[in-house]
PDB file of C-alpha atoms in Angstrom:
ATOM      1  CA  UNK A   1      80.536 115.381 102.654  1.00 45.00           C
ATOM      2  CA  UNK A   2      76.642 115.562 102.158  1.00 44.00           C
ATOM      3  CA  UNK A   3      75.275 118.417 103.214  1.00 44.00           C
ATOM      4  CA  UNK A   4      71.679 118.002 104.762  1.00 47.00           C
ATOM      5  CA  UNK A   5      68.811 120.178 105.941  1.00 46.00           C
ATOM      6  CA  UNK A   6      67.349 120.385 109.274  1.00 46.00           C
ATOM      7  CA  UNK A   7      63.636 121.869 109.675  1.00 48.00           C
ATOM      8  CA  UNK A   8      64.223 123.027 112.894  1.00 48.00           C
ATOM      9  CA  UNK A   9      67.665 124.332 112.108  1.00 49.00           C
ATOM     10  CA  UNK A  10      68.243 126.636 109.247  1.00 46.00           C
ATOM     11  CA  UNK A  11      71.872 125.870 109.160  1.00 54.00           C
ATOM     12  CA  UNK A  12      73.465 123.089 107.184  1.00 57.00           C
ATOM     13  CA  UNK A  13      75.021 120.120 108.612  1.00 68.00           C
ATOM     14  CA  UNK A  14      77.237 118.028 107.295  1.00 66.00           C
ATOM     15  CA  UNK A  15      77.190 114.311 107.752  1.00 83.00           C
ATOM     16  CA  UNK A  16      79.441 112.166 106.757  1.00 87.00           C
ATOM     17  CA  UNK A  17      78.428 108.588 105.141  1.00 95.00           C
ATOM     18  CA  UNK A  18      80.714 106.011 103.991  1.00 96.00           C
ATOM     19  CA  UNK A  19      78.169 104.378 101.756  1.00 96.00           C
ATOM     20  CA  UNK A  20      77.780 107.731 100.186  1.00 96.00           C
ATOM     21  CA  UNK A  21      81.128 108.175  99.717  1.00 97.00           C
ATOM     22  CA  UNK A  22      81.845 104.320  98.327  1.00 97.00           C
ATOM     23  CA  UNK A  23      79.555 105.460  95.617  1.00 97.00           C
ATOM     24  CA  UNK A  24      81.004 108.676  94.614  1.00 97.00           C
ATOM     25  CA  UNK A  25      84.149 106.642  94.550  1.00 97.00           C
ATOM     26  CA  UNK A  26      82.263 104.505  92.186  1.00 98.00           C
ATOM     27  CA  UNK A  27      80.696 107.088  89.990  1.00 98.00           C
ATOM     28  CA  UNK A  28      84.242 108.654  89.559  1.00 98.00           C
ATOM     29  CA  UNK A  29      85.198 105.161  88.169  1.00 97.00           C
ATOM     30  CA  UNK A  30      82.520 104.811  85.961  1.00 97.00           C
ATOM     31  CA  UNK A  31      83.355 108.075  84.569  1.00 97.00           C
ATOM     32  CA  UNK A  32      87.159 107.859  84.145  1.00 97.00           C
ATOM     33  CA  UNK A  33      86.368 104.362  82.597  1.00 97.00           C
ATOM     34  CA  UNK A  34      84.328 105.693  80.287  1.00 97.00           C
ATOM     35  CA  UNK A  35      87.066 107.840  78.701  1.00 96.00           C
ATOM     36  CA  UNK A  36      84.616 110.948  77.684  1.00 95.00           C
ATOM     37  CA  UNK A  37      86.604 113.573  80.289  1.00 96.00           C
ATOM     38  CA  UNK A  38      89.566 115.704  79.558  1.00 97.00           C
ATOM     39  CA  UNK A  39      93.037 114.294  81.175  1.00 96.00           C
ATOM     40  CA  UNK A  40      93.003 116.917  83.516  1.00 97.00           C
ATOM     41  CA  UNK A  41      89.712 116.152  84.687  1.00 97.00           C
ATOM     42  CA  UNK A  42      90.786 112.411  85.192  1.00 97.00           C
ATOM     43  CA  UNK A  43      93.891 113.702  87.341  1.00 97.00           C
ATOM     44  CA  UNK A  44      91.368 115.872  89.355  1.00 98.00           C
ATOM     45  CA  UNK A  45      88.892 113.206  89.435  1.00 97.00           C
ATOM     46  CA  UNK A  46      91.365 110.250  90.799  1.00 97.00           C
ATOM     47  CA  UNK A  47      92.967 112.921  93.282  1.00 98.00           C
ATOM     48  CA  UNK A  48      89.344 112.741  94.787  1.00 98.00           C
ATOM     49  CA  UNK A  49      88.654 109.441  94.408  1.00 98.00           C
ATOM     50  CA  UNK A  50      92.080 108.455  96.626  1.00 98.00           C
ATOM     51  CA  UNK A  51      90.646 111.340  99.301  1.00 97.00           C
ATOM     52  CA  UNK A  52      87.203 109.772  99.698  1.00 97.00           C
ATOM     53  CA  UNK A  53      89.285 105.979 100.209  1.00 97.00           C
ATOM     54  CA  UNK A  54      92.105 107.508 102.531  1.00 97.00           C
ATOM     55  CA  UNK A  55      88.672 108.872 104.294  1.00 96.00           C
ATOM     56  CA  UNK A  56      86.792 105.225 104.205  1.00 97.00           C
ATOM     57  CA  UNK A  57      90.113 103.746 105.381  1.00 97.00           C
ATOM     58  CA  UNK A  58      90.570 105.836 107.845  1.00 96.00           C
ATOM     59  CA  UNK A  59      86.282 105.360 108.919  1.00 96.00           C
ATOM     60  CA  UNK A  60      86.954 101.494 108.826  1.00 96.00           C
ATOM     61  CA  UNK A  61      90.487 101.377 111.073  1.00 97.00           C
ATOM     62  CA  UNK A  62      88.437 103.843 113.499  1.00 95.00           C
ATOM     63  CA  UNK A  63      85.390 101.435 114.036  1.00 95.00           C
ATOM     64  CA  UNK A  64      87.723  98.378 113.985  1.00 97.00           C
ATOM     65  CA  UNK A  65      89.588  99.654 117.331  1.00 97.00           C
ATOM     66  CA  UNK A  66      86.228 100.649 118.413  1.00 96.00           C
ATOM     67  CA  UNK A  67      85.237  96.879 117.907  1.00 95.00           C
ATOM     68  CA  UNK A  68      88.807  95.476 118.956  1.00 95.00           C
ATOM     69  CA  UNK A  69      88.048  97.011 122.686  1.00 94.00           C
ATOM     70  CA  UNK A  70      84.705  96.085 123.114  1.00 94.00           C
ATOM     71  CA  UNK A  71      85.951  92.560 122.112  1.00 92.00           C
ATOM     72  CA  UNK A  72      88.384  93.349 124.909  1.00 90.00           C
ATOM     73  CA  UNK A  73      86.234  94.628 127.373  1.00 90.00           C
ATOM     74  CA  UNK A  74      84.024  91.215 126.860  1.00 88.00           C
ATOM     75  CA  UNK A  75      86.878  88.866 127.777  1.00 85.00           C
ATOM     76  CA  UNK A  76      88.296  90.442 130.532  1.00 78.00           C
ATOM     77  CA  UNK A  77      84.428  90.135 132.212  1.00 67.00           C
TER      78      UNK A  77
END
């Protein structure tokens, strides 16, 4: 999650952005392709990768009912 700043709050919030995470999933990819880590840093790397996409998949299915009953809500009008 990215962790952001408020100027009138001095506590951090966290916001969470799936084009932000699409390219840490994409940075991890560039970096596991480009064979310079340790194996156990590619296991540790792809563990996160597959937790960002479970969270992106999970992001898209949510807006998708979100759209599928507004879609709903217009036909039944």
């Amino acid at each position: 999650m990215i962790k952001r700043n408020s100027s009138s709050n001095s506590k951090s919030i966290e916001v969470w952005n799936y084009e932000a995470k699409v390219a840490e999933i994409e940075n991890i990819i560039a970096r596991i392709e480009a064979g310079n880590l340790e194996l156990a840093d590619v296991f540790e790397q792809f563990a996160k990768a597959v937790e960002n996409l479970r969270e992106c998949e999970k992001f898209l299915q949510q807006r998708q009912e979100q759209v599928d009953l507004l879609i709903e809500t217009l036909s039944d009008d």
